Amino acid sequence: MVEDYRQPRTWILGVATAIAAILALVVLPHRGAAWNFIFLVTCLFSLVVLFGTSLSAPRAARGVWWSMFAFQLLTMGALAMFEWEASTGRGGFPSLDDLIYVVAYLPAFIGLGLLIHRRYPGHDREAWIDASILTVTAISIFGLFLIAPITASPDLDNFSTVVALAYPLLDLALLATLIWLLVGTGQPTAALTLLAVSVALTLSADIFRDLALVDDPAAGPAWWISVLRAAAIAAMALAAASPSAATIANPRGDRAVRATTPRLALLAVGVLAVPAIVAARLWTETAGPTLLLALAAIIVIILAVWRIQILVSTVQQQRRVTELVLDSAGDGIVGLDREGFVLFANLAARRMLLCRESDLVGRRFHDVAHHELPDGTPYPWLECPVSSLVTSGEEAFLTDQRYIRRDGTAFPVEIVMSPLVIEGVVTGAVQSFRDVSERQEMDEIKRQFVAVVSHELRTPLTSIKGSLQMLNAGITGPLNDDQQELVSMAVANSDRLGKLVNDILDLERLDSGRMPLEPAVVNAGDLIDQAIAGISGAAGAAGIRLVAELPADRGDLDVHVDPHRLHQVLTNLLGNAIKFSERNSEIRATATAEDDAVRIAIADRGRGIPEDRLATVFDRFGQVEGGDARREGGTGLGLAIAREIVERSGGTISVESTLGQGSTFTVTLPIADETDPAGPTVEAVPEGAAT
Ligand code: ADP
C-alpha cells in the first residue's frame, strides 16, 4: 500500500551529503585522494539508497527503481573498468569499459519506459507535438555536431566508428525518451524531477565525452565530466531517497497545463534551433543566396513566433475577462473536459469548496469534491451521473447531490449540467451548482411548522366536530330551523377542516418520508371493487352510477403496491368524479393489463377540465375554479397526494379531459413480478382501512 510506505530517514541526510559531496568535488583538486574518496562514498551511498528503495518501494515503482539501480551499477562498473584499464595501460578505444557502458543503457531505457507506460494517461496530441519538435531539434544537433564528425573521422577504423557512433545514437534515444517522460506524463514530483536531472546530467557527461572523442579518440575525460557524473549519481540517490519515490510510477492524477511560459519558451528554442544551425553552418561554409534564405527563414520564424505570442496574449486577455464575469456569478461554475477533469472553476465554486484554483484545475472534480456518498462510502466516478453527462452532451438538472469541501465537511447541492460544445463537438460540460443547505433548512422549518400546527389543530377539531354533531342530531334538545341550518353548516365546514388537516399531515408525512409505503402483491380489480364499495353511499346520494369494467380473468391484474395508499388514491379519484358530475350520469372504472404494468382508468361524464389547467390539477391547491374546494367540500390536495403515492409506487398518473364532456384519470402501476420476494399476496384492503 502506498499510504503505508515510509521512506527511510535518509532524505534529509542524503540532501546534505550530496550537496556537500558535489561542492567538495568541484573545489577539491581533481583526482586527489580526497576527491576519489568522496566520489567513491557518493557512489556507494547512491547504490545503498537505490537498493533500499528498490526493496521497499510499492510494486508499481519497484521495477523503475531496480532498473535505475542496475543502470547506476553498470555505469559505475564502466567507470571503475576505465580507471583500471588506464592504470594498467590497457586503455584505448574501444575497450571493455565501453562495452559495459553501452549495456548500461538497457536498464535506463527499461526504467524510463516503465515510468512513461505507468504515468502516461493515453492519447495526448499536444505532448506528441511538443516531444516531436524537441526530438527533431535534438536529432539535428546530434547529427551535425557528433554523428557527422564521427563518420567523417579519419582516425577511427570501422569497428571503432561503430562503437563511437553507438554512444551518440544511444544518447539520442535516451534524450528522446527523457523528453517524452517530461512533456507527456504530467506534473513531475520531486523524485521524478531528480531522476530526470540525474539522467540529463549523465547525458551531458556522455555528450561532452563524445565531443572530446571526436577531437581526440585517445584522450581521457576532462575533470568536469567526472564532476557531472558524480552529480548525476548524487541526484539519482536523492531521487530514490525522496518521499515521492514510492509514488513515482503512479498514474498522474492531474492534467498538466500545456501552455506554461517555460514550456512555450523551450518550444520556441526548439523551433528556432534547426534553422539557426543551418544558418550557422552556411555562414562558415558558403555565403550567398542560400545563406540569405536561411537568415530569411529565421526572421520569418521569429516574426511568426512573435505573432503567435501576441495571439496567445490576446486570448489570455479575453480569458481574463471571461474569468471576471464567471467570478462575479453567485453560483459555482466549473468547466469539465470529457473525462471530468476541471478546466476552470470560478470564485464561487472555489469559495464553496474551500479550494484554491490549483486544488481543482487539472484534477478530476469528482475525486476532489464528490468522492463519497452521504453515508461515507466511496462514490466511484463511473457511478456518478455527471460521468455519463460529460460525454453524452445532454443537459440535466441534478438534485439530492452532496459536495465535499476541502476540510471534509459536506453540503447539499443542486447541479445544472450543460454540454460544452466547440465547433459541433462535445468537448465536456459546464456544471453550475448551488449550495441549497439554507433553503433545505428553511423548508424543514416550514414543514415542521405546518406539521405542528396541523397536529395541534386535530385534537380540538375532533372535539368541536363531536359537539357540533351532537347539537345537529338534536341530542342536546330540538333546534329551530335557523339554528339547524347554522349547525349543519358548521358540521359541514368542520368536516372540511378535518379533511384539510388530514391531507396536510399526509403530504407532510409523504414529503418527510415518515409515511413509508408497504408494497405487497394485490389485485387491481379487487382494489377497484373495494374503492367502489366504499364510496357507493356518496355516489347513491349524488344520483350517480358507478360501473366497474374488469376482465373476467383477473389473473393479469396483480400489482405491487401499498394497498392502503392505493385505496386512498382510487377513493379520491372516484370522489372527484362524483363531485364534478351531474346527477344521473355514470362513472366507469376499468383495469387492463399491459406489458409490464396495469392501467386503471376512472372516467366520468362530468364538467371536464379546461386544457390549460390539465397540468396543474396535480399541484397542491391546484383547483380549476377558485370556489371548487369550498363548493364541493374538497381541499385541493387530494390529487397532489395521489400523485405522490403513485409515483413513489413506481407508477404514473395522468388525466385527459374534454370540457363539458368528462375526464379520465389514468393510473399505471408496475405489475407484480412473479419471482418478487417483496411480500405475500394480500386482500386488497383489510376491513376498516382508513381512506
Ligand atoms: P379537491 O379536494 O379540490 O377535489 P383535488 O386535488 O382532488 O382537490 O383536485 C384538484 C382540482 O382538480 C379540483 O378542485 C377540481 O377543480 C379538479 N378536478 C379533479 N378531478 C376532477 C374531475 N373528475 N372533473 C373535473 N375537475 C376535476
XYZ file of C-alpha atoms and ligand atoms in Angstrom:
718
model
C 0.000 0.000 0.000
C 1.293 3.420 -0.945
C -0.130 5.001 2.182
C 1.756 2.601 4.436
C 5.042 3.121 2.690
C 7.511 5.097 4.776
C 10.740 6.255 3.222
C 13.746 5.632 5.467
C 15.020 8.787 7.108
C 17.788 9.109 4.551
C 16.141 12.020 2.823
C 17.481 14.954 4.850
C 20.802 13.255 5.446
C 21.029 12.450 1.732
C 20.404 16.019 0.575
C 23.056 17.370 2.939
C 25.594 14.707 1.998
C 25.034 15.057 -1.730
C 25.310 18.862 -1.691
C 28.470 18.644 0.423
C 29.905 15.963 -1.874
C 29.232 17.897 -5.076
C 30.711 21.094 -3.589
C 33.707 19.146 -2.402
C 34.157 17.535 -5.819
C 34.133 20.900 -7.539
C 36.506 22.509 -5.036
C 38.941 19.643 -4.485
C 41.893 19.139 -6.817
C 40.772 16.622 -9.438
C 41.783 13.028 -8.774
C 43.348 13.860 -5.434
C 42.914 11.196 -2.766
C 40.116 13.167 -1.072
C 38.315 13.621 -4.410
C 38.476 9.925 -5.137
C 37.276 9.126 -1.626
C 34.257 11.428 -1.865
C 33.432 10.137 -5.345
C 33.526 6.593 -4.018
C 31.366 7.465 -0.996
C 28.817 9.161 -3.280
C 28.698 6.063 -5.493
C 28.274 3.717 -2.524
C 25.661 5.952 -0.909
C 23.703 6.070 -4.163
C 23.817 2.299 -4.591
C 22.726 1.672 -0.985
C 19.806 4.101 -1.207
C 18.702 2.779 -4.596
C 18.902 -0.781 -3.306
C 16.881 0.095 -0.207
C 14.216 1.920 -2.220
C 14.009 -0.911 -4.766
C 13.370 -3.385 -1.956
C 10.846 -1.337 -0.012
C 9.001 0.569 -2.776
C 5.451 -0.473 -3.659
C 5.093 -2.880 -6.562
C 4.288 -0.260 -9.185
C 7.510 1.673 -8.503
C 9.784 -1.290 -7.787
C 10.590 -2.075 -11.449
C 11.621 1.541 -12.046
C 13.994 1.614 -9.088
C 15.545 -1.770 -9.812
C 16.218 -0.594 -13.387
C 17.824 2.600 -12.082
C 19.877 0.562 -9.618
C 21.149 -1.645 -12.493
C 21.815 1.458 -14.620
C 23.878 3.082 -11.859
C 25.709 -0.147 -11.029
C 26.726 -0.722 -14.661
C 27.697 2.933 -15.159
C 29.898 2.810 -12.074
C 31.279 -0.554 -13.238
C 32.216 1.049 -16.559
C 33.925 3.967 -14.762
C 35.843 1.570 -12.490
C 36.853 -0.527 -15.504
C 38.047 2.617 -17.261
C 40.212 3.538 -14.260
C 41.574 0.031 -14.083
C 42.334 -0.068 -17.807
C 44.016 3.335 -17.579
C 46.129 2.323 -14.588
C 47.216 -0.986 -16.180
C 47.850 0.549 -19.580
C 45.128 -1.473 -21.275
C 43.207 1.629 -22.246
C 42.299 2.669 -25.701
C 39.128 2.904 -27.680
C 37.020 0.874 -27.867
C 37.656 -1.320 -24.830
C 35.759 -3.326 -22.179
C 34.553 -0.238 -20.291
C 32.825 0.940 -23.467
C 31.006 -2.379 -23.739
C 29.781 -2.179 -20.127
C 28.752 1.408 -20.651
C 26.720 0.553 -23.749
C 24.996 -2.289 -21.834
C 24.125 0.196 -19.044
C 21.743 1.991 -21.428
C 19.445 -1.024 -21.446
C 18.180 -0.746 -17.819
C 17.975 3.048 -18.275
C 15.578 2.541 -21.197
C 13.610 -0.067 -19.239
C 13.259 2.245 -16.202
C 12.205 5.317 -18.201
C 9.953 3.165 -20.417
C 8.186 1.759 -17.347
C 7.705 5.268 -15.979
C 6.191 6.505 -19.245
C 3.990 3.426 -19.513
C 2.633 3.771 -15.964
C 2.234 7.556 -15.806
C 1.118 8.333 -19.341
C -2.677 8.708 -19.477
C -3.105 7.863 -23.154
C -3.923 9.977 -26.151
C -2.314 13.404 -25.809
C -1.851 15.329 -29.050
C -0.007 18.255 -27.516
C 2.546 16.015 -25.815
C 3.213 14.258 -29.120
C 3.752 17.540 -30.975
C 5.955 19.064 -28.238
C 8.048 15.920 -27.914
C 8.439 15.681 -31.695
C 9.633 19.317 -32.009
C 12.231 18.859 -29.270
C 13.345 15.428 -30.534
C 13.815 16.627 -34.129
C 15.882 19.532 -32.778
C 17.972 17.105 -30.717
C 18.479 14.853 -33.756
C 19.676 17.818 -35.836
C 22.151 18.939 -33.177
C 23.438 15.410 -32.557
C 23.636 14.699 -36.263
C 25.571 17.821 -37.046
C 27.973 18.005 -34.130
C 28.510 14.352 -33.197
C 27.416 11.808 -35.733
C 28.685 13.573 -38.856
C 32.226 14.230 -37.454
C 32.486 10.633 -36.195
C 31.584 9.145 -39.548
C 33.999 11.539 -41.221
C 36.847 10.964 -38.743
C 39.943 9.516 -40.471
C 41.407 8.355 -37.085
C 38.732 5.692 -36.464
C 38.686 2.277 -38.079
C 35.386 0.647 -38.997
C 34.804 -1.119 -35.676
C 35.774 1.964 -33.656
C 33.438 4.050 -35.775
C 30.547 1.703 -34.953
C 31.317 1.872 -31.208
C 31.845 5.619 -31.373
C 28.533 6.000 -33.188
C 26.741 3.806 -30.639
C 27.272 6.449 -27.953
C 25.596 9.437 -29.623
C 22.836 7.273 -31.096
C 22.038 5.694 -27.727
C 22.293 9.102 -26.064
C 19.904 10.486 -28.638
C 17.419 7.696 -27.954
C 17.784 8.272 -24.205
C 17.251 12.010 -24.666
C 14.108 11.372 -26.750
C 12.790 9.069 -24.003
C 13.557 11.691 -21.363
C 11.781 14.385 -23.406
C 8.727 12.132 -23.675
C 8.777 11.476 -19.963
C 8.866 15.194 -19.168
C 6.343 16.510 -21.699
C 3.920 13.604 -21.731
C 3.408 12.456 -18.190
C 2.135 15.363 -16.165
C 3.409 17.473 -13.296
C 6.662 15.941 -12.081
C 7.103 15.097 -8.402
C 10.400 15.687 -6.557
C 11.520 12.103 -7.213
C 10.693 12.299 -10.922
C 12.433 15.674 -11.314
C 15.588 14.451 -9.570
C 15.592 11.264 -11.636
C 15.245 13.325 -14.818
C 18.044 15.660 -13.646
C 20.251 12.653 -12.993
C 19.620 11.160 -16.460
C 20.123 14.605 -18.033
C 23.468 15.031 -16.199
C 24.586 11.568 -17.329
C 23.586 12.501 -20.878
C 25.532 15.776 -20.690
C 28.611 13.943 -19.424
C 28.248 11.454 -22.300
C 27.794 14.167 -24.910
C 30.880 16.087 -23.729
C 32.826 12.850 -23.734
C 31.582 12.101 -27.250
C 32.674 15.561 -28.346
C 36.088 15.016 -26.763
C 36.331 11.651 -28.521
C 35.606 13.280 -31.851
C 38.546 15.633 -31.256
C 40.927 13.050 -29.869
C 39.871 9.388 -29.540
C 42.772 8.582 -27.221
C 42.174 11.411 -24.733
C 40.837 10.704 -21.256
C 37.765 12.505 -19.942
C 38.161 16.064 -18.659
C 37.826 16.616 -14.881
C 34.477 18.358 -15.045
C 32.968 15.408 -16.907
C 33.679 13.392 -13.760
C 32.005 16.118 -11.692
C 28.924 15.854 -13.928
C 28.903 12.091 -13.394
C 29.242 12.485 -9.621
C 26.372 14.993 -9.633
C 24.263 12.569 -11.711
C 24.917 9.785 -9.236
C 24.075 12.043 -6.286
C 20.865 13.249 -7.960
C 19.789 9.644 -8.527
C 20.430 8.874 -4.838
C 18.346 11.878 -3.834
C 15.553 10.819 -6.186
C 15.471 7.357 -4.594
C 15.582 8.822 -1.086
C 12.899 11.448 -1.683
C 9.486 10.811 -0.103
C 7.799 10.767 -3.515
C 9.967 7.829 -4.670
C 7.191 5.452 -3.659
C 4.647 7.114 -5.914
C 6.929 7.826 -8.866
C 5.149 5.354 -11.148
C 1.593 6.207 -10.082
C -0.644 7.259 -12.950
C -0.779 11.028 -12.938
C -3.798 12.308 -11.072
C -3.716 15.702 -12.730
C -3.860 17.112 -16.172
C -0.730 19.086 -16.934
C -1.187 22.659 -18.056
C 0.126 22.668 -21.610
C 0.901 26.344 -22.137
C 3.188 27.307 -19.259
C 5.741 30.009 -20.074
C 8.831 27.767 -19.591
C 7.288 25.160 -21.844
C 6.474 27.686 -24.570
C 9.980 29.177 -24.267
C 11.517 25.712 -24.634
C 9.383 25.047 -27.709
C 10.386 28.406 -29.207
C 14.057 27.483 -28.723
C 13.350 24.077 -30.285
C 11.610 25.656 -33.281
C 14.424 28.175 -33.817
C 17.341 25.806 -33.224
C 17.202 23.942 -36.549
C 17.195 26.977 -38.883
C 19.794 28.627 -36.617
C 22.094 25.628 -37.039
C 21.523 25.664 -40.787
C 22.410 29.369 -40.924
C 25.472 28.915 -38.717
C 26.640 26.078 -40.912
C 26.117 28.032 -44.102
C 27.881 31.043 -42.560
C 31.057 29.014 -42.082
C 30.872 27.110 -45.360
C 29.332 29.259 -48.035
C 27.794 32.618 -48.360
C 25.410 33.998 -50.916
C 21.756 33.342 -51.681
C 21.397 30.120 -49.619
C 22.670 31.909 -46.529
C 20.310 34.770 -47.208
C 17.453 32.284 -47.498
C 18.428 30.664 -44.201
C 18.563 34.082 -42.496
C 15.206 34.958 -44.064
C 13.785 31.701 -42.658
C 15.000 32.649 -39.186
C 13.491 36.132 -39.436
C 10.198 34.695 -40.694
C 10.112 32.171 -37.855
C 10.937 34.824 -35.242
C 8.144 37.039 -36.611
C 5.747 34.080 -36.690
C 6.600 33.170 -33.076
C 6.091 36.832 -32.121
C 2.743 36.838 -33.915
C 1.682 33.675 -32.108
C 2.770 35.216 -28.826
C 0.523 38.253 -29.495
C -2.320 35.886 -30.354
C -1.746 33.966 -27.135
C -1.755 37.161 -25.053
C -4.973 38.346 -26.753
C -6.587 35.008 -25.942
C -5.293 35.323 -22.382
C -6.820 38.799 -22.076
C -10.168 37.513 -23.289
C -9.859 34.652 -20.876
C -9.274 37.130 -18.068
C -12.490 38.991 -18.996
C -14.412 35.708 -19.061
C -12.894 34.795 -15.700
C -14.028 38.117 -14.226
C -17.552 37.511 -15.495
C -17.559 33.975 -14.133
C -16.133 35.122 -10.807
C -18.919 37.645 -10.366
C -21.539 34.872 -10.528
C -23.053 33.670 -7.267
C -23.314 30.022 -8.321
C -20.311 27.732 -8.504
C -19.366 27.255 -12.163
C -16.927 24.544 -13.169
C -15.836 23.525 -16.671
C -15.085 19.846 -17.175
C -13.458 18.009 -20.042
C -14.823 14.709 -21.333
C -13.085 12.768 -18.589
C -14.372 15.028 -15.831
C -11.092 16.938 -15.303
C -11.545 20.571 -14.275
C -10.739 23.120 -16.977
C -11.753 26.125 -14.888
C -13.505 26.840 -11.609
C -14.969 30.233 -10.765
C -14.542 32.119 -7.490
C -17.880 30.968 -6.034
C -17.014 27.311 -6.729
C -13.631 27.705 -5.049
C -15.141 29.521 -2.064
C -17.905 26.962 -1.587
C -15.439 24.082 -1.744
C -12.730 25.950 0.264
C -10.304 25.155 -2.555
C -7.558 27.043 -4.305
C -7.527 27.045 -8.086
C -4.652 24.560 -8.091
C -6.690 22.163 -5.946
C -9.257 21.939 -8.730
C -7.876 22.814 -12.153
C -6.248 19.837 -13.833
C -7.791 17.367 -11.396
C -10.926 15.272 -11.711
C -13.699 17.241 -10.000
C -15.363 14.079 -8.759
C -12.173 12.997 -6.944
C -11.880 16.389 -5.225
C -15.458 17.171 -4.194
C -17.790 14.291 -4.946
C -15.905 11.164 -3.978
C -18.166 9.984 -1.169
C -21.841 9.235 -0.755
C -23.707 10.787 2.194
C -23.169 7.608 4.234
C -19.401 7.910 3.768
C -18.989 5.031 1.306
C -16.807 5.694 -1.752
C -18.620 7.033 -4.812
C -16.901 5.698 -7.934
C -16.664 8.158 -10.816
C -18.349 5.784 -13.226
C -21.422 5.564 -10.985
C -21.753 9.358 -10.780
C -24.435 10.781 -13.122
C -22.025 13.554 -14.145
C -19.752 10.904 -15.662
C -22.197 9.983 -18.427
C -23.343 13.598 -18.889
C -19.869 14.930 -19.707
C -19.618 12.581 -22.657
C -23.225 12.450 -23.835
C -23.600 16.205 -24.191
C -27.028 16.240 -22.551
C -28.437 18.955 -20.351
C -29.565 17.884 -16.914
C -30.704 19.148 -13.547
C -29.424 17.042 -10.657
C -30.836 17.296 -7.169
C -30.031 15.384 -3.975
C -26.286 15.648 -4.581
C -23.691 16.474 -1.953
C -20.292 18.052 -2.450
C -17.424 17.711 -0.027
C -15.342 20.715 0.968
C -11.576 20.572 1.344
C -11.958 20.417 5.122
C -14.035 17.242 4.760
C -17.442 18.761 5.565
C -20.260 18.275 3.064
C -23.136 20.395 1.799
C -26.198 19.671 -0.359
C -26.168 20.998 -3.912
C -28.353 21.301 -6.955
C -26.447 20.990 -10.207
C -27.257 22.183 -13.700
C -25.171 20.447 -16.352
C -24.822 21.971 -19.819
C -22.735 20.490 -22.615
C -19.548 22.251 -23.683
C -19.808 22.135 -27.452
C -16.966 23.523 -29.542
C -17.401 23.515 -33.324
C -20.167 20.954 -33.062
C -18.119 18.528 -30.982
C -18.916 17.805 -27.338
C -15.679 18.545 -25.501
C -17.028 18.299 -21.972
C -19.592 20.067 -19.835
C -20.125 23.124 -17.690
C -21.730 22.480 -14.360
C -23.159 25.216 -12.247
C -24.053 24.290 -8.710
C -25.790 25.969 -5.821
C -25.459 25.354 -2.113
C -29.035 24.525 -1.054
C -28.351 23.921 2.631
C -30.027 27.188 3.724
C -33.070 26.526 1.568
C -33.322 22.982 2.881
C -33.141 24.302 6.441
C -35.935 26.808 5.694
C -38.032 24.064 4.067
C -37.528 21.883 7.103
C -38.578 24.690 9.471
C -41.645 25.367 7.311
C -42.505 21.677 7.185
C -42.169 21.319 10.937
C -44.298 24.403 11.478
C -47.081 23.065 9.243
C -46.842 19.636 10.872
C -47.010 21.003 14.412
C -49.854 23.413 13.648
C -51.890 20.752 11.826
C -51.290 18.262 14.566
C -52.265 20.723 17.268
C -55.438 21.600 15.344
C -56.567 17.999 15.078
C -57.396 17.373 18.747
C -59.576 20.467 19.386
C -61.153 19.977 15.971
C -62.241 16.441 16.844
C -63.937 17.720 19.958
C -65.587 20.641 18.081
C -66.841 18.190 15.432
C -68.196 15.833 18.102
C -70.052 18.639 19.872
C -71.485 20.031 16.646
C -72.641 16.573 15.553
C -74.417 16.107 18.883
C -76.071 19.518 18.507
C -77.022 18.666 14.910
C -78.538 15.334 15.928
C -80.709 17.147 18.474
C -79.196 15.287 21.432
C -78.988 18.496 23.436
C -82.539 19.484 22.593
C -84.551 20.364 19.484
C -83.277 23.183 17.256
C -85.426 25.577 15.318
C -84.939 25.821 11.535
C -82.476 28.717 11.651
C -80.401 27.037 14.351
C -80.488 23.726 12.445
C -79.246 25.441 9.285
C -76.394 27.156 11.107
C -75.343 23.992 12.918
C -75.472 21.908 9.688
C -73.225 24.457 8.016
C -70.832 24.333 10.975
C -70.753 20.497 10.800
C -70.016 20.556 7.030
C -67.236 23.116 7.480
C -65.657 21.351 10.430
C -65.657 18.153 8.285
C -63.877 20.029 5.553
C -61.393 21.491 8.010
C -60.726 18.000 9.394
C -60.096 16.675 5.881
C -57.747 19.560 5.146
C -55.748 18.946 8.311
C -55.533 15.209 7.483
C -54.448 15.923 3.901
C -51.775 18.402 5.050
C -50.476 15.851 7.527
C -50.473 13.139 4.826
C -48.482 15.324 2.447
C -46.069 16.296 5.173
C -45.548 12.637 6.070
C -45.002 11.747 2.399
C -42.536 14.638 1.985
C -40.530 13.796 5.043
C -40.551 10.071 4.347
C -42.491 9.371 7.530
C -45.212 7.611 5.543
C -43.323 4.569 4.339
C -45.140 2.622 1.639
C -45.599 -1.053 2.389
C -45.937 -2.670 -1.025
C -47.491 -6.080 -1.394
C -48.897 -8.059 -4.290
C -52.564 -7.038 -4.698
C -55.113 -7.371 -7.444
C -56.040 -4.092 -9.126
C -59.545 -5.437 -9.871
C -60.107 -6.107 -6.176
C -58.799 -2.640 -5.336
C -61.350 -1.077 -7.696
C -64.203 -3.196 -6.307
C -63.352 -2.178 -2.775
C -62.967 1.521 -3.592
C -66.359 1.486 -5.356
C -67.960 -0.326 -2.434
C -66.521 2.243 -0.027
C -67.857 5.236 -1.939
C -71.132 3.837 -3.237
C -73.062 5.617 -0.483
C -71.851 9.029 -1.647
C -72.497 8.078 -5.290
C -76.029 6.984 -4.439
C -76.693 10.247 -2.615
C -75.477 12.192 -5.664
C -77.593 10.050 -8.004
C -74.558 8.716 -9.874
C -73.969 5.172 -11.124
C -70.568 3.551 -10.551
C -69.624 0.808 -13.047
C -66.568 -1.440 -12.796
C -65.425 -2.903 -16.124
C -62.984 -5.645 -15.300
C -61.776 -8.626 -17.356
C -63.274 -11.984 -16.474
C -59.830 -13.337 -15.718
C -58.211 -11.024 -13.208
C -55.006 -13.046 -13.051
C -53.020 -10.448 -15.027
C -54.066 -7.576 -12.802
C -51.713 -8.255 -9.888
C -49.744 -5.162 -8.976
C -47.030 -4.442 -6.454
C -48.240 -1.501 -4.357
C -49.257 -0.463 -0.854
C -52.976 -1.467 -0.799
C -53.996 1.142 1.811
C -52.459 4.011 -0.101
C -53.815 2.837 -3.459
C -57.270 2.590 -1.904
C -56.824 6.216 -0.821
C -55.861 7.210 -4.398
C -58.805 5.415 -6.041
C -61.239 6.757 -3.479
C -60.016 10.268 -4.184
C -60.359 9.830 -7.964
C -63.840 8.343 -7.632
C -64.809 11.044 -5.114
C -63.689 13.776 -7.529
C -65.569 12.132 -10.402
C -68.731 12.096 -8.282
C -68.236 15.700 -7.142
C -67.818 17.064 -10.648
C -70.560 15.017 -12.398
C -74.212 15.813 -12.887
C -76.990 13.699 -11.376
C -77.887 10.533 -13.335
C -74.516 10.313 -15.014
C -72.216 7.321 -14.963
C -68.634 6.762 -13.837
C -66.638 3.863 -15.265
C -63.673 2.264 -13.572
C -61.581 -0.076 -15.735
C -58.409 -2.075 -15.267
C -56.397 -3.532 -18.155
C -53.151 -5.468 -18.204
C -50.326 -4.128 -20.342
C -46.775 -5.409 -20.924
C -45.282 -4.657 -17.557
C -47.967 -2.500 -15.991
C -51.635 -2.455 -15.131
C -53.636 0.536 -16.294
C -56.535 1.729 -14.141
C -58.830 4.382 -15.608
C -61.626 6.329 -13.866
C -63.794 8.029 -16.499
C -66.637 10.410 -15.740
C -69.015 12.381 -17.917
C -68.859 15.445 -15.740
C -67.909 19.031 -16.350
C -64.367 18.276 -17.587
C -61.165 20.257 -17.049
C -60.016 23.100 -19.337
C -56.905 22.204 -21.333
C -54.732 24.890 -19.748
C -55.481 23.533 -16.260
C -54.758 19.878 -17.001
C -51.128 20.228 -15.953
C -51.857 21.980 -12.663
C -54.648 19.859 -11.182
C -51.967 17.606 -9.632
C -50.289 20.579 -7.930
C -51.028 21.438 -4.335
C -54.191 23.524 -4.171
C -54.388 23.262 -7.972
C -58.109 23.747 -8.306
C -59.716 24.566 -11.615
C -62.047 27.147 -10.166
C -61.367 29.182 -7.068
C -64.533 28.023 -5.371
C -64.163 24.287 -6.135
C -62.809 23.424 -2.743
C -65.442 25.333 -0.840
C -68.379 24.298 -3.034
C -67.534 20.642 -3.342
C -66.028 20.133 0.078
C -62.554 19.395 -1.286
C -59.155 20.533 -0.089
C -57.204 20.905 -3.333
C -54.643 18.437 -2.000
C -56.188 15.085 -2.973
C -54.597 14.799 -6.419
C -51.204 16.034 -5.100
C -51.274 13.235 -2.528
C -52.421 10.764 -5.199
C -49.550 11.694 -7.500
C -47.029 11.405 -4.686
C -48.270 7.923 -3.731
C -48.476 6.635 -7.321
C -45.039 7.921 -8.298
C -43.475 6.525 -5.161
C -45.038 3.181 -6.048
C -43.180 3.295 -9.375
C -46.275 4.229 -11.397
C -47.649 7.239 -13.231
C -50.850 9.253 -13.042
C -52.306 11.426 -15.787
C -55.551 12.989 -16.935
C -57.304 13.506 -20.238
C -60.360 15.685 -20.379
C -62.754 17.437 -22.736
C -64.534 20.433 -21.312
C -68.218 19.709 -20.842
C -67.846 16.015 -21.746
C -65.903 14.495 -18.895
C -62.483 13.497 -17.629
C -60.491 10.285 -17.492
C -57.839 9.864 -14.823
C -55.382 7.065 -15.617
C -53.069 5.357 -13.164
C -50.455 2.851 -14.351
C -48.877 0.610 -11.771
C -45.958 -1.808 -12.033
C -47.129 -5.417 -12.296
C -46.122 -7.798 -9.560
C -43.101 -9.803 -10.597
C -43.844 -13.471 -10.026
C -40.420 -14.044 -8.630
C -40.765 -10.925 -6.485
C -39.948 -11.807 -2.936
C -41.330 -8.452 -1.747
C -44.325 -9.763 0.015
C -47.225 -12.114 0.114
C -50.431 -11.638 -1.824
C -52.869 -9.810 0.421
C -56.512 -8.971 0.395
C -56.747 -5.626 -1.380
C -57.683 -3.608 1.700
C -58.283 -5.107 5.087
C -61.628 -4.395 6.730
C -61.981 -0.896 8.073
C -58.928 0.520 6.310
C -58.612 4.279 6.544
C -59.139 6.224 3.350
P -60.157 18.666 -4.335
O -60.086 18.219 -2.940
O -60.410 20.108 -4.502
O -61.000 17.792 -5.199
P -58.004 17.524 -5.824
O -56.561 17.698 -5.729
O -58.547 16.143 -5.677
O -58.658 18.505 -4.811
O -58.490 18.103 -7.207
C -57.972 19.349 -7.642
C -58.892 20.053 -8.588
O -58.931 19.368 -9.832
C -60.350 20.061 -8.151
O -60.603 21.105 -7.253
C -61.073 20.274 -9.458
O -61.033 21.641 -9.812
C -60.203 19.489 -10.432
N -60.725 18.122 -10.670
C -60.285 16.989 -10.075
N -60.967 15.904 -10.547
C -61.863 16.372 -11.436
C -62.864 15.747 -12.271
N -63.079 14.430 -12.268
N -63.578 16.569 -13.085
C -63.354 17.895 -13.106
N -62.443 18.534 -12.343
C -61.706 17.788 -11.519
